[in-house]
């Protein structure tokens, strides 16, 4: 595997490769470590951490759908105390870049989480999950309004350790995701994660009731990928200098390449891990092979390539050398190369009028 070809950047953060885990899909990391070494990841993104421990919603809180998965977990977790005491130190021992996802029900809670993380080593970046209900606004999601999303990002930036990138994770079920992205970047976000799940539901025709205890849940998996690609493409077009982590239905190396071409500098794998815990090493290998087949020298050279006009070839994409035209076979002149080569051939003059 070509490590030089796969290295990428999220602003000031350098990553060994562009394949990450999606928040909430890798557990504490211990679950995935049974299948592969976590240092093979570009980065491990934690489950969203809140100030207090949460048991989450009662079951059933997951339901399969065609080409997707509905989840209504309720953000279960140990709270910031348990996370700092048990989970983050263990991740630091794995020699993996750790991006800590934070969630809250108020701007103050987000700020408090960033403050608690400020002096803690081993944090590569903070991902702000703005798809959380704002208790101060009738439970409306922060991600639904540019001002609310920006206020959360601003609070995290104010308390986070300088030099630690802050990434805003946005929801797709909004009128204009570009407007939300612009607001978050103006508030100080150095990067964006696109996208969170899309709200949906399923009904159990056996019980004749909703399949999830919470009625609705977040849709993820391959069914979400076309929507996620559209969001990445649109936001990159508006903010080409802002790094993006593409999330939504990544299950192969070619899926990852699609996101990169749309404008993502990295991708996060989520739902696929539930049925293929070895998905990350496989996707990374497939992505490397896809780049090699296309003569792509560095993945950074094709970030957003789908926005370029037809025929555009980045410097590191090496075109096939032209095949030289072959001359038709002809009988060689036996006198070529001799001292007589410049002399006219002798012989009778051709017949013509008067001869």
Coordinates of C-alpha atoms in Angstrom, one line a residue:
X1 CA 0.0 0.0 0.0
X2 CA 1.4 3.4 -1.0
X3 CA 1.3 5.5 2.2
X4 CA 2.6 8.6 0.4
X5 CA -0.3 8.4 -2.0
X6 CA -2.9 8.1 0.7
X7 CA -1.8 10.8 3.2
X8 CA -4.2 13.7 3.6
X9 CA -4.9 16.8 5.6
X10 CA -7.8 18.3 7.5
X11 CA -6.5 21.9 7.7
X12 CA -3.5 21.7 10.0
X13 CA -4.2 18.1 11.0
X14 CA -2.1 15.6 9.0
X15 CA -3.5 12.1 8.7
X16 CA -1.8 8.9 7.4
X17 CA -4.8 8.1 5.2
X18 CA -8.3 9.4 4.5
X19 CA -10.4 6.5 5.9
X20 CA -11.9 7.2 9.4
X21 CA -14.7 5.7 11.5
X22 CA -17.9 7.6 11.8
X23 CA -19.0 8.8 15.2
X24 CA -21.0 6.2 17.1
X25 CA -20.1 3.3 14.8
X26 CA -16.8 2.2 16.3
X27 CA -17.9 2.0 19.9
X28 CA -15.1 2.8 22.3
X29 CA -12.6 1.4 19.8
X30 CA -12.1 -1.8 21.8
X31 CA -14.7 -3.5 19.7
X32 CA -12.9 -2.8 16.4
X33 CA -9.5 -3.5 17.9
X34 CA -10.5 -7.2 18.0
X35 CA -10.4 -7.2 14.2
X36 CA -7.5 -4.9 13.2
X37 CA -5.0 -2.5 14.8
X38 CA -6.5 0.9 15.1
X39 CA -3.3 2.6 14.0
X40 CA -4.4 1.5 10.5
X41 CA -7.1 4.1 10.6
X42 CA -6.7 7.7 9.3
X43 CA -8.4 8.6 12.6
X44 CA -10.8 7.2 15.1
X45 CA -13.9 9.3 15.7
X46 CA -15.5 8.7 19.1
X47 CA -19.1 8.3 20.0
X48 CA -20.6 11.7 20.8
X49 CA -19.7 12.6 24.4
X50 CA -22.0 14.5 26.6
X51 CA -21.5 16.0 30.1
X52 CA -23.5 13.4 31.9
X53 CA -23.8 9.6 31.5
X54 CA -26.7 8.4 29.3
X55 CA -28.3 5.0 28.9
X56 CA -29.9 6.0 25.6
X57 CA -33.4 5.1 24.5
X58 CA -35.0 1.8 25.2
X59 CA -35.0 -1.0 22.6
X60 CA -35.8 -1.5 19.8
X61 CA -33.7 1.4 18.7
X62 CA -32.3 -0.1 15.4
X63 CA -34.3 -1.3 12.4
X64 CA -33.0 -2.4 9.0
X65 CA -34.4 -0.8 5.8
X66 CA -33.7 -1.5 2.2
X67 CA -30.1 -0.4 1.6
X68 CA -30.0 1.3 5.0
X69 CA -30.3 1.3 8.7
X70 CA -32.6 3.4 11.0
X71 CA -31.2 4.2 14.5
X72 CA -32.6 6.1 17.4
X73 CA -29.9 5.4 20.0
X74 CA -30.4 8.4 22.2
X75 CA -26.6 9.1 22.4
X76 CA -25.7 6.5 25.1
X77 CA -22.4 7.0 26.7
X78 CA -20.4 7.3 29.9
X79 CA -20.4 11.1 30.1
X80 CA -17.3 13.3 30.0
X81 CA -15.9 12.0 33.3
X82 CA -16.0 8.3 32.3
X83 CA -14.7 9.1 28.8
X84 CA -11.7 11.0 30.2
X85 CA -11.0 8.3 32.8
X86 CA -11.4 5.1 30.7
X87 CA -11.9 5.6 27.0
X88 CA -9.5 8.4 25.9
X89 CA -6.4 7.0 27.7
X90 CA -7.0 3.6 26.1
X91 CA -7.2 5.2 22.7
X92 CA -4.0 7.1 23.3
X93 CA -2.3 3.8 23.9
X94 CA -3.4 2.6 20.4
X95 CA -1.3 5.2 18.6
X96 CA -4.3 6.4 16.6
X97 CA -5.4 9.9 15.8
X98 CA -8.5 10.5 17.9
X99 CA -11.2 12.9 17.0
X100 CA -13.6 13.5 19.9
X101 CA -17.2 14.0 19.0
X102 CA -19.2 16.2 21.4
X103 CA -22.9 16.7 21.8
X104 CA -25.1 18.8 24.1
X105 CA -28.6 20.1 24.7
X106 CA -27.5 23.8 25.1
X107 CA -24.7 26.1 24.0
X108 CA -23.4 26.1 27.5
X109 CA -23.1 22.3 27.5
X110 CA -21.0 22.3 24.3
X111 CA -18.8 25.0 25.8
X112 CA -18.3 23.1 29.0
X113 CA -17.3 19.9 27.1
X114 CA -14.7 21.9 25.1
X115 CA -13.4 23.3 28.4
X116 CA -13.1 19.9 29.9
X117 CA -11.1 18.7 26.9
X118 CA -8.8 21.7 26.7
X119 CA -5.9 20.4 28.7
X120 CA -6.2 16.8 27.8
X121 CA -3.5 15.3 25.6
X122 CA -4.2 12.9 22.7
X123 CA -7.0 14.8 21.0
X124 CA -6.4 15.4 17.3
X125 CA -9.6 17.4 16.7
X126 CA -13.1 18.0 18.1
X127 CA -16.1 17.2 16.0
X128 CA -19.2 19.2 17.0
X129 CA -22.4 17.2 16.6
X130 CA -24.9 20.1 16.0
X131 CA -27.7 17.6 15.2
X132 CA -28.8 17.7 18.8
X133 CA -32.1 19.2 20.2
X134 CA -31.8 22.6 21.7
X135 CA -33.8 22.6 25.0
X136 CA -33.8 26.4 24.9
X137 CA -35.6 26.4 21.5
X138 CA -38.4 23.9 21.9
X139 CA -36.1 21.0 21.1
X140 CA -35.3 22.3 17.6
X141 CA -32.1 20.9 16.3
X142 CA -29.1 23.3 16.4
X143 CA -28.3 22.0 12.8
X144 CA -31.5 23.4 11.4
X145 CA -30.7 27.1 11.9
X146 CA -27.5 28.9 10.8
X147 CA -27.4 31.1 13.9
X148 CA -27.9 28.2 16.3
X149 CA -25.3 26.1 14.7
X150 CA -22.8 29.0 14.6
X151 CA -23.4 29.7 18.3
X152 CA -22.4 26.1 19.2
X153 CA -19.3 26.2 17.1
X154 CA -18.4 29.6 18.6
X155 CA -18.7 28.3 22.1
X156 CA -16.5 25.2 21.4
X157 CA -13.9 27.4 19.7
X158 CA -13.8 29.8 22.7
X159 CA -13.0 26.9 25.1
X160 CA -11.0 24.5 23.0
X161 CA -7.2 24.3 23.2
X162 CA -5.6 26.5 20.6
X163 CA -4.3 24.5 17.7
X164 CA -6.9 21.7 18.0
X165 CA -9.1 21.9 14.9
X166 CA -12.9 22.1 15.4
X167 CA -15.1 20.4 12.8
X168 CA -18.8 20.9 12.5
X169 CA -21.0 17.9 11.7
X170 CA -24.1 19.0 9.8
X171 CA -27.5 17.5 9.2
X172 CA -28.9 17.0 5.6
X173 CA -32.6 17.7 6.3
X174 CA -32.3 21.5 6.0
X175 CA -33.4 23.9 3.4
X176 CA -29.9 25.0 2.4
X177 CA -26.9 23.1 3.8
X178 CA -24.5 25.6 2.2
X179 CA -25.9 28.4 4.3
X180 CA -25.4 26.3 7.5
X181 CA -21.9 25.5 6.4
X182 CA -21.0 29.1 5.8
X183 CA -22.3 30.1 9.2
X184 CA -20.2 27.4 11.0
X185 CA -17.0 28.3 9.1
X186 CA -17.6 32.0 9.9
X187 CA -18.0 31.0 13.6
X188 CA -14.5 29.4 13.5
X189 CA -14.9 25.8 12.3
X190 CA -11.8 24.7 10.5
X191 CA -13.5 21.8 8.8
X192 CA -16.9 20.2 8.2
X193 CA -18.3 16.6 8.4
X194 CA -21.0 16.0 5.9
X195 CA -23.4 14.5 6.6
X196 CA -25.2 13.2 9.7
X197 CA -28.1 10.8 9.3
X198 CA -31.4 11.8 7.6
X199 CA -34.6 11.5 9.7
X200 CA -36.9 8.6 8.7
X201 CA -39.1 5.9 10.1
X202 CA -40.3 2.3 9.5
X203 CA -43.4 0.5 10.7
X204 CA -43.4 -3.1 11.8
X205 CA -46.3 -4.7 9.9
X206 CA -46.3 -7.5 12.5
X207 CA -47.0 -5.3 15.5
X208 CA -48.7 -2.6 13.4
X209 CA -46.6 -0.1 15.3
X210 CA -43.5 2.0 14.6
X211 CA -40.4 -0.2 14.4
X212 CA -38.5 2.1 16.7
X213 CA -39.4 3.0 20.3
X214 CA -38.6 6.6 19.4
X215 CA -40.9 6.4 16.4
X216 CA -38.4 8.1 14.0
X217 CA -34.7 7.6 13.7
X218 CA -31.6 8.5 11.6
X219 CA -31.3 6.8 8.2
X220 CA -27.7 5.7 7.3
X221 CA -26.1 3.3 4.9
X222 CA -25.9 3.1 1.1
X223 CA -29.3 4.6 0.6
X224 CA -27.9 7.9 2.0
X225 CA -24.9 8.1 -0.3
X226 CA -26.3 10.0 -3.2
X227 CA -27.7 12.7 -0.8
X228 CA -24.4 12.8 1.0
X229 CA -22.4 13.2 -2.2
X230 CA -24.7 16.1 -3.3
X231 CA -24.1 17.9 0.0
X232 CA -20.3 17.4 -0.2
X233 CA -20.3 18.6 -3.8
X234 CA -22.4 21.7 -3.1
X235 CA -20.5 22.8 0.0
X236 CA -17.1 22.2 -1.6
X237 CA -18.2 24.4 -4.5
X238 CA -19.1 27.2 -2.1
X239 CA -16.1 26.7 0.3
X240 CA -13.3 25.0 -1.8
X241 CA -10.7 25.8 0.9
X242 CA -12.5 24.2 3.8
X243 CA -11.6 20.5 4.4
X244 CA -14.6 18.1 4.4
X245 CA -15.1 14.6 5.9
X246 CA -17.6 12.8 3.7
X247 CA -20.0 10.5 5.5
X248 CA -22.9 8.4 4.2
X249 CA -23.0 4.9 2.8
X250 CA -19.2 4.4 2.2
X251 CA -18.8 0.6 1.8
X252 CA -16.0 0.3 -0.9
X253 CA -12.9 2.0 -2.1
X254 CA -14.8 3.4 -5.1
X255 CA -17.4 4.9 -2.8
X256 CA -14.6 6.7 -1.0
X257 CA -13.2 7.9 -4.3
X258 CA -16.6 9.4 -5.2
X259 CA -16.6 11.5 -2.1
X260 CA -13.0 12.6 -2.7
X261 CA -13.8 13.7 -6.3
X262 CA -16.9 15.5 -5.0
X263 CA -14.6 17.5 -2.6
X264 CA -14.0 15.5 0.6
X265 CA -10.4 15.3 1.9
X266 CA -11.4 12.2 4.0
X267 CA -14.3 9.8 4.5
X268 CA -15.8 8.1 7.5
X269 CA -17.2 4.6 7.5
X270 CA -20.2 3.9 9.7
X271 CA -23.1 1.5 9.0
X272 CA -20.9 -0.9 7.0
X273 CA -19.0 -1.7 10.2
X274 CA -22.0 -3.4 11.8
X275 CA -21.9 -6.2 9.3
X276 CA -18.2 -6.0 8.2
X277 CA -16.0 -5.0 11.1
X278 CA -12.9 -5.4 8.8
X279 CA -14.4 -2.8 6.3
X280 CA -11.9 -0.1 7.0
X281 CA -8.7 -2.0 6.0
X282 CA -10.6 -3.4 3.0
X283 CA -11.8 0.0 1.9
X284 CA -8.4 1.5 2.3
X285 CA -6.8 -1.2 0.2
X286 CA -9.5 -0.8 -2.5
X287 CA -9.0 3.0 -2.5
X288 CA -5.3 2.6 -2.9
X289 CA -5.8 0.2 -5.9
X290 CA -8.3 2.6 -7.5
X291 CA -5.8 5.4 -7.3
X292 CA -3.0 3.3 -8.7
X293 CA -5.2 2.1 -11.7
X294 CA -6.0 5.7 -12.5
X295 CA -2.3 6.8 -12.2
X296 CA -3.1 9.2 -9.3
X297 CA 0.1 10.0 -7.5
X298 CA -1.5 11.7 -4.4
X299 CA -5.1 11.7 -3.2
X300 CA -4.9 15.4 -2.4
X301 CA -4.5 16.1 -6.1
X302 CA -8.0 14.8 -7.0
X303 CA -10.0 16.3 -4.1
X304 CA -12.8 18.1 -5.9
X305 CA -11.7 17.0 -9.3
X306 CA -15.4 16.4 -10.3
X307 CA -15.8 20.2 -10.3
X308 CA -13.1 20.7 -12.9
X309 CA -13.8 21.0 -16.7
X310 CA -13.6 17.9 -18.8
X311 CA -10.1 17.2 -19.9
X312 CA -8.5 18.8 -16.8
X313 CA -5.6 16.6 -15.6
X314 CA -3.9 17.4 -12.3
X315 CA -0.1 17.3 -12.2
X316 CA 0.0 14.1 -10.2
X317 CA -2.4 12.3 -12.6
X318 CA -0.1 10.9 -15.2
X319 CA -1.6 10.3 -18.6
X320 CA -0.7 7.3 -20.6
X321 CA 2.3 8.0 -22.9
X322 CA 1.2 8.4 -26.6
X323 CA 1.9 5.4 -28.8
X324 CA 4.2 6.5 -31.7
X325 CA 2.7 6.1 -35.2
X326 CA 4.3 3.3 -37.1
X327 CA 5.4 3.7 -40.7
X328 CA 4.1 1.3 -43.3
X329 CA 6.6 -1.3 -44.4
X330 CA 8.4 -0.5 -47.6
X331 CA 11.3 -2.0 -49.6
X332 CA 14.6 -0.3 -48.6
X333 CA 16.6 1.4 -51.3
X334 CA 19.7 -0.8 -51.8
X335 CA 21.8 2.3 -52.5
X336 CA 20.7 4.2 -49.4
X337 CA 23.6 5.2 -47.2
X338 CA 26.2 4.7 -50.0
X339 CA 28.2 7.3 -51.8
X340 CA 25.9 7.0 -54.7
X341 CA 22.7 7.7 -52.7
X342 CA 22.5 11.3 -54.0
X343 CA 23.0 10.4 -57.6
X344 CA 20.0 9.9 -59.9
X345 CA 19.2 6.4 -60.8
X346 CA 20.5 5.5 -64.3
X347 CA 18.3 3.9 -66.9
X348 CA 16.3 4.6 -69.9
X349 CA 14.1 7.7 -69.9
X350 CA 10.4 7.0 -69.5
X351 CA 8.4 6.9 -72.8
X352 CA 6.6 10.0 -73.7
X353 CA 5.3 12.0 -76.6
X354 CA 7.9 12.3 -79.4
X355 CA 9.9 9.3 -78.1

